[in-house]
């Protein structure tokens, strides 16, 4: 299994969410509510200019934007 | 007999379009008591005479509230809001092209036990993208009635109304309302697992993802093209406000001129004539003239918001916002503040982090709100030559843009300072949705503009009218004594007050007349123009309209004074309503007072520097 | 219309404006403050009287706690 942190992926890469860091339950719950759940596929669709941060992901049919350091709470299988 | 229902759903699911389709213009917008969350309620009458009152709740992803809006939505649904009777039926609106996420809320709401009906909105998009949902099967699996709609085309509305009516007349079942508990992360996972299971059964074809949105985003979010586009959009906005609005403005000016002349010829000289011509028509007219520009500004903002572009702008700006310590989401309230800081400040309720929210609230008034436009336009027209730069850009438009940029820079700089001192804290989270692009609803925008116009005219008719009347009185009495040497207004109450303030403002290049005009201008920025007109018109004893004020100022002021006043206007806190909203949002007097103090200090220093520099440059 | 009548009317208008502003200020700021202070010092009946004179925060006449089914 090739587990990488979501925030480290580049544009165009795809992954299957395997684990979400639950330590800050408030933020984690928000991630879940937005559809970032174990078992969902994500694809990095856009990177913001000037640094590639934040990123936009396609997950569960919608586009979600978040910062790379926020995305690093999510581990995906590439 | 009224049936109370509430519309709940994810943000961007077309809830508002459904609300508009149901209630049309029978809407009332106010606030929930104690907070500044917007409360939208409307009503619709069915064919058989049943009145349904519809409450449009703020969009939320789940009942676990993270922001004040979401908290209100939750409290209304659960009946926890003491001033609000809980709705009898919950209409859950879901974007059918995104059921994998939208259904999560439905399941959570269904578990409460209250009557629920699911509306699958944007069916036309689903069909176009090849998504095929078996509505019957879905209804059976969920155990609720499912109604497909296309809110913007009013498709499915009659069916929805029919169903609501049926529910209303149905015998009251034994409703077991369960206690709501905050969901743990695992509860959320379980819920989505259930959503997936249901969708697997009821969706026949998943369909293509929206290709157009991606294609457009390729340009919009491109490092080079995207940023250029954003700057282009902003530049277009401001150039347009200056030029496109000219013709309707001239109409209004002509109308006012005609009115003033009518009063002038048909009334014998006297106090009432003066009050009408120099006070009211002059004062209120000076503000009404700017209605076209303000509407254009709002048109742009509504268009950008509705189409989905705003969130892209926030995405592009997040890096920059982050550098001043703010969230990219602060960009939207700040941009709205360009029309008026008041809705901008109210829009900060989408920012969860308290520190970020405070910072955004405090710097929002620095962005150039539309009320500053009258003064800017007046002074630019009077002092900046109408020449072209680089062949096609007008110098006047550029100076206007420059003033706007001054506001932005001031806001960003102050944000950095605040974040480093008062509101030190962790960098905020982003995490927002980029909705699919859609054609803005003509209906929605028209309703929005209508609402805005009503508010503007009401404000002109009340606040500004009152201030104009009072200013007229202060400027006309007491009359100049016999054998007076100075202009009449110098002897009035206004003149005395202006004289008292003048020593403080002299270093900035302001004479007593400007000082006098700044007083009512403190309560509302737009009044400044009318105040200046009064201060000069009363003196000249002619009924001039605001348009003629420009040349008078050009004759009496130096360029240095004009520049100094412009800079003052960028930064000074001259809006009682902003202070009032700040007090309501922050629930204390401390912050509005702080806002007043810091902005006044900033304005004073900046004006001083500007004036001295301009004098040194020889423009005195 | 003689100048005296004109002045009379004009001054009345000014008076009405000043009065309505003052009334607005009273109902918006002074009355609620009084109501709060009185409540704290226990004079409930007087507090309720001032509360009635205060302006409602919402200003919407529809959001009542009606149990309209």
Short mmCIF file of C-alpha atoms in Angstrom, two decimals, chain B residues 63-286:
data_model
loop_
_atom_site.label_atom_id
_atom_site.label_comp_id
_atom_site.label_asym_id
_atom_site.label_seq_id
_atom_site.Cartn_x
_atom_site.Cartn_y
_atom_site.Cartn_z
CA UNK B 63 -26.61 19.95 12.33
CA UNK B 64 -23.19 20.25 13.92
CA UNK B 65 -22.87 23.98 13.71
CA UNK B 66 -19.50 25.63 13.17
CA UNK B 67 -20.64 29.14 12.42
CA UNK B 68 -23.40 31.38 13.78
CA UNK B 69 -25.53 30.78 10.66
CA UNK B 70 -25.37 27.05 11.02
CA UNK B 71 -26.18 27.41 14.70
CA UNK B 72 -29.33 29.33 13.86
CA UNK B 73 -30.35 26.74 11.28
CA UNK B 74 -29.89 24.02 13.87
CA UNK B 75 -31.74 25.88 16.59
CA UNK B 76 -34.70 26.67 14.40
CA UNK B 77 -35.00 23.07 13.23
CA UNK B 78 -34.77 21.70 16.73
CA UNK B 79 -37.17 24.29 18.05
CA UNK B 80 -34.54 25.62 20.44
CA UNK B 81 -34.97 29.21 19.38
CA UNK B 82 -37.31 30.77 21.91
CA UNK B 83 -38.66 33.36 19.53
CA UNK B 84 -39.36 30.97 16.73
CA UNK B 85 -41.99 28.28 16.62
CA UNK B 86 -40.44 25.15 15.10
CA UNK B 87 -41.48 24.46 11.54
CA UNK B 88 -44.03 21.73 11.05
CA UNK B 89 -42.49 20.27 7.93
CA UNK B 90 -38.85 20.33 6.92
CA UNK B 91 -38.24 20.69 3.21
CA UNK B 92 -34.75 19.39 2.59
CA UNK B 93 -33.33 20.65 -0.65
CA UNK B 94 -30.61 18.60 -2.26
CA UNK B 95 -28.56 19.16 -5.35
CA UNK B 96 -29.30 16.01 -7.31
CA UNK B 97 -25.95 16.21 -9.08
CA UNK B 98 -24.25 15.83 -5.74
CA UNK B 99 -26.37 13.41 -3.76
CA UNK B 100 -23.34 11.61 -2.37
CA UNK B 101 -22.92 14.48 0.01
CA UNK B 102 -26.28 16.21 0.07
CA UNK B 103 -28.14 13.16 1.33
CA UNK B 104 -26.08 13.17 4.52
CA UNK B 105 -28.06 16.08 5.87
CA UNK B 106 -31.33 14.43 4.92
CA UNK B 107 -30.52 11.31 6.87
CA UNK B 108 -29.55 13.35 9.87
CA UNK B 109 -32.74 15.40 9.74
CA UNK B 110 -34.86 12.34 9.15
CA UNK B 111 -33.54 10.79 12.32
CA UNK B 112 -35.17 13.57 14.29
CA UNK B 113 -38.57 12.14 13.57
CA UNK B 114 -40.20 15.25 12.19
CA UNK B 115 -42.03 15.24 8.85
CA UNK B 116 -39.51 15.65 6.06
CA UNK B 117 -39.82 15.94 2.32
CA UNK B 118 -36.86 15.75 -0.03
CA UNK B 119 -36.59 18.07 -2.98
CA UNK B 120 -34.17 17.01 -5.69
CA UNK B 121 -33.19 20.29 -7.26
CA UNK B 122 -31.32 20.98 -10.48
CA UNK B 123 -32.89 17.99 -12.24
CA UNK B 124 -32.21 19.57 -15.61
CA UNK B 125 -28.48 19.50 -14.96
CA UNK B 126 -28.73 15.89 -13.87
CA UNK B 127 -30.47 14.86 -17.05
CA UNK B 128 -27.94 16.74 -19.12
CA UNK B 129 -25.08 15.01 -17.38
CA UNK B 130 -26.61 11.61 -17.69
CA UNK B 131 -27.36 11.10 -14.01
CA UNK B 132 -30.32 8.84 -13.66
CA UNK B 133 -31.97 8.61 -10.29
CA UNK B 134 -34.85 6.28 -9.65
CA UNK B 135 -37.07 8.63 -7.70
CA UNK B 136 -39.53 5.95 -6.62
CA UNK B 137 -36.83 3.64 -5.34
CA UNK B 138 -35.12 6.50 -3.55
CA UNK B 139 -38.37 7.48 -1.93
CA UNK B 140 -38.93 3.94 -0.77
CA UNK B 141 -35.41 3.51 0.60
CA UNK B 142 -35.48 6.81 2.44
CA UNK B 143 -39.04 6.54 3.57
CA UNK B 144 -39.82 10.12 2.57
CA UNK B 145 -41.57 11.74 -0.37
CA UNK B 146 -39.12 12.80 -3.04
CA UNK B 147 -39.98 15.60 -5.46
CA UNK B 148 -37.73 16.48 -8.39
CA UNK B 149 -37.59 20.18 -9.26
CA UNK B 150 -35.83 22.73 -11.36
CA UNK B 151 -36.20 25.72 -9.09
CA UNK B 152 -35.07 28.33 -11.56
CA UNK B 153 -37.63 27.16 -14.09
CA UNK B 154 -40.33 26.62 -11.47
CA UNK B 155 -40.64 22.99 -12.49
CA UNK B 156 -41.94 20.74 -9.75
CA UNK B 157 -43.23 23.58 -7.63
CA UNK B 158 -46.92 22.68 -8.01
CA UNK B 159 -46.13 19.11 -6.98
CA UNK B 160 -44.29 20.33 -3.92
CA UNK B 161 -47.15 22.59 -2.92
CA UNK B 162 -49.59 19.77 -3.45
CA UNK B 163 -47.59 17.47 -1.23
CA UNK B 164 -47.25 20.10 1.50
CA UNK B 165 -50.96 20.64 1.45
CA UNK B 166 -51.58 16.93 1.73
CA UNK B 167 -49.27 16.72 4.71
CA UNK B 168 -51.04 19.62 6.31
CA UNK B 169 -54.42 17.96 6.12
CA UNK B 170 -53.13 14.52 7.03
CA UNK B 171 -54.09 13.31 10.48
CA UNK B 172 -51.41 14.20 13.01
CA UNK B 173 -49.45 11.03 13.45
CA UNK B 174 -47.83 10.10 16.64
CA UNK B 175 -44.55 11.90 16.04
CA UNK B 176 -41.68 10.67 18.14
CA UNK B 177 -39.26 13.55 18.17
CA UNK B 178 -35.94 12.19 19.19
CA UNK B 179 -33.32 14.07 21.13
CA UNK B 180 -30.54 15.37 18.97
CA UNK B 181 -26.98 14.56 19.95
CA UNK B 182 -23.81 15.91 18.46
CA UNK B 183 -22.46 13.39 15.99
CA UNK B 184 -19.08 11.85 16.52
CA UNK B 185 -16.79 11.38 13.54
CA UNK B 186 -17.81 7.76 13.44
CA UNK B 187 -21.48 8.68 13.30
CA UNK B 188 -20.73 10.80 10.26
CA UNK B 189 -18.88 7.93 8.64
CA UNK B 190 -21.78 5.61 9.28
CA UNK B 191 -24.20 8.10 7.82
CA UNK B 192 -22.27 8.41 4.61
CA UNK B 193 -21.92 4.67 4.36
CA UNK B 194 -25.70 4.52 4.47
CA UNK B 195 -25.91 7.21 1.79
CA UNK B 196 -23.62 5.19 -0.44
CA UNK B 197 -25.69 2.07 0.08
CA UNK B 198 -28.93 3.84 -0.81
CA UNK B 199 -27.48 5.55 -3.84
CA UNK B 200 -26.09 2.30 -5.15
CA UNK B 201 -29.60 0.93 -5.15
CA UNK B 202 -31.36 3.92 -6.61
CA UNK B 203 -29.00 5.49 -9.06
CA UNK B 204 -28.91 3.81 -12.38
CA UNK B 205 -26.24 5.88 -14.05
CA UNK B 206 -23.71 8.02 -12.29
CA UNK B 207 -23.08 10.33 -15.19
CA UNK B 208 -20.19 12.52 -16.19
CA UNK B 209 -18.77 15.10 -13.88
CA UNK B 210 -19.57 18.64 -14.87
CA UNK B 211 -17.10 19.36 -17.66
CA UNK B 212 -17.84 23.02 -18.18
CA UNK B 213 -16.99 23.98 -14.63
CA UNK B 214 -13.60 22.32 -14.94
CA UNK B 215 -12.95 23.90 -18.29
CA UNK B 216 -13.78 27.34 -17.01
CA UNK B 217 -11.77 26.77 -13.86
CA UNK B 218 -8.78 25.88 -15.98
CA UNK B 219 -8.68 29.49 -17.04
CA UNK B 220 -10.07 31.08 -13.91
CA UNK B 221 -7.69 29.31 -11.55
CA UNK B 222 -4.69 29.47 -13.86
CA UNK B 223 -1.74 31.25 -12.23
CA UNK B 224 -1.38 33.79 -15.00
CA UNK B 225 -4.73 33.92 -16.76
CA UNK B 226 -6.69 33.57 -13.58
CA UNK B 227 -5.07 36.41 -11.70
CA UNK B 228 -5.19 38.63 -14.75
CA UNK B 229 -8.85 37.79 -15.11
CA UNK B 230 -9.51 38.72 -11.51
CA UNK B 231 -7.74 42.04 -11.87
CA UNK B 232 -9.55 42.59 -15.13
CA UNK B 233 -12.92 41.93 -13.54
CA UNK B 234 -12.17 44.37 -10.74
CA UNK B 235 -10.90 47.02 -13.15
CA UNK B 236 -13.97 46.56 -15.32
CA UNK B 237 -16.19 47.00 -12.30
CA UNK B 238 -14.69 50.31 -11.41
CA UNK B 239 -14.39 51.72 -14.90
CA UNK B 240 -17.99 50.75 -15.53
CA UNK B 241 -19.22 52.47 -12.41
CA UNK B 242 -17.68 55.66 -13.59
CA UNK B 243 -18.81 55.64 -17.19
CA UNK B 244 -21.90 53.47 -17.62
CA UNK B 245 -23.78 55.19 -14.85
CA UNK B 246 -23.36 58.63 -16.39
CA UNK B 247 -26.52 58.71 -18.46
CA UNK B 248 -29.00 57.68 -15.77
CA UNK B 249 -27.19 60.06 -13.47
CA UNK B 250 -27.78 62.92 -15.87
CA UNK B 251 -31.47 62.10 -15.97
CA UNK B 252 -31.69 62.27 -12.20
CA UNK B 253 -29.74 65.50 -12.16
CA UNK B 254 -32.06 67.06 -14.72
CA UNK B 255 -35.06 66.00 -12.74
CA UNK B 256 -33.64 67.54 -9.59
CA UNK B 257 -32.73 70.71 -11.42
CA UNK B 258 -36.26 71.01 -12.72
CA UNK B 259 -37.63 70.47 -9.23
CA UNK B 260 -35.32 73.07 -7.75
CA UNK B 261 -36.24 75.57 -10.43
CA UNK B 262 -39.95 74.93 -9.87
CA UNK B 263 -39.60 75.72 -6.19
CA UNK B 264 -37.46 78.71 -7.03
CA UNK B 265 -39.98 80.36 -9.32
CA UNK B 266 -43.25 79.41 -7.69
CA UNK B 267 -42.51 80.25 -4.10
CA UNK B 268 -41.90 83.67 -2.62
CA UNK B 269 -38.64 84.04 -0.79
CA UNK B 270 -38.67 82.80 2.74
CA UNK B 271 -37.51 80.20 5.19
CA UNK B 272 -39.61 77.36 3.79
CA UNK B 273 -38.43 77.99 0.27
CA UNK B 274 -34.87 77.95 1.49
CA UNK B 275 -35.46 74.76 3.44
CA UNK B 276 -36.94 73.04 0.44
CA UNK B 277 -34.52 74.22 -2.19
CA UNK B 278 -31.23 74.59 -0.36
CA UNK B 279 -31.79 72.07 2.35
CA UNK B 280 -33.89 69.16 1.21
CA UNK B 281 -33.68 69.05 -2.57
CA UNK B 282 -30.04 69.95 -2.51
CA UNK B 283 -29.13 67.55 0.27
CA UNK B 284 -31.20 64.51 -0.63
CA UNK B 285 -30.69 65.09 -4.34
CA UNK B 286 -26.94 65.03 -3.95
#
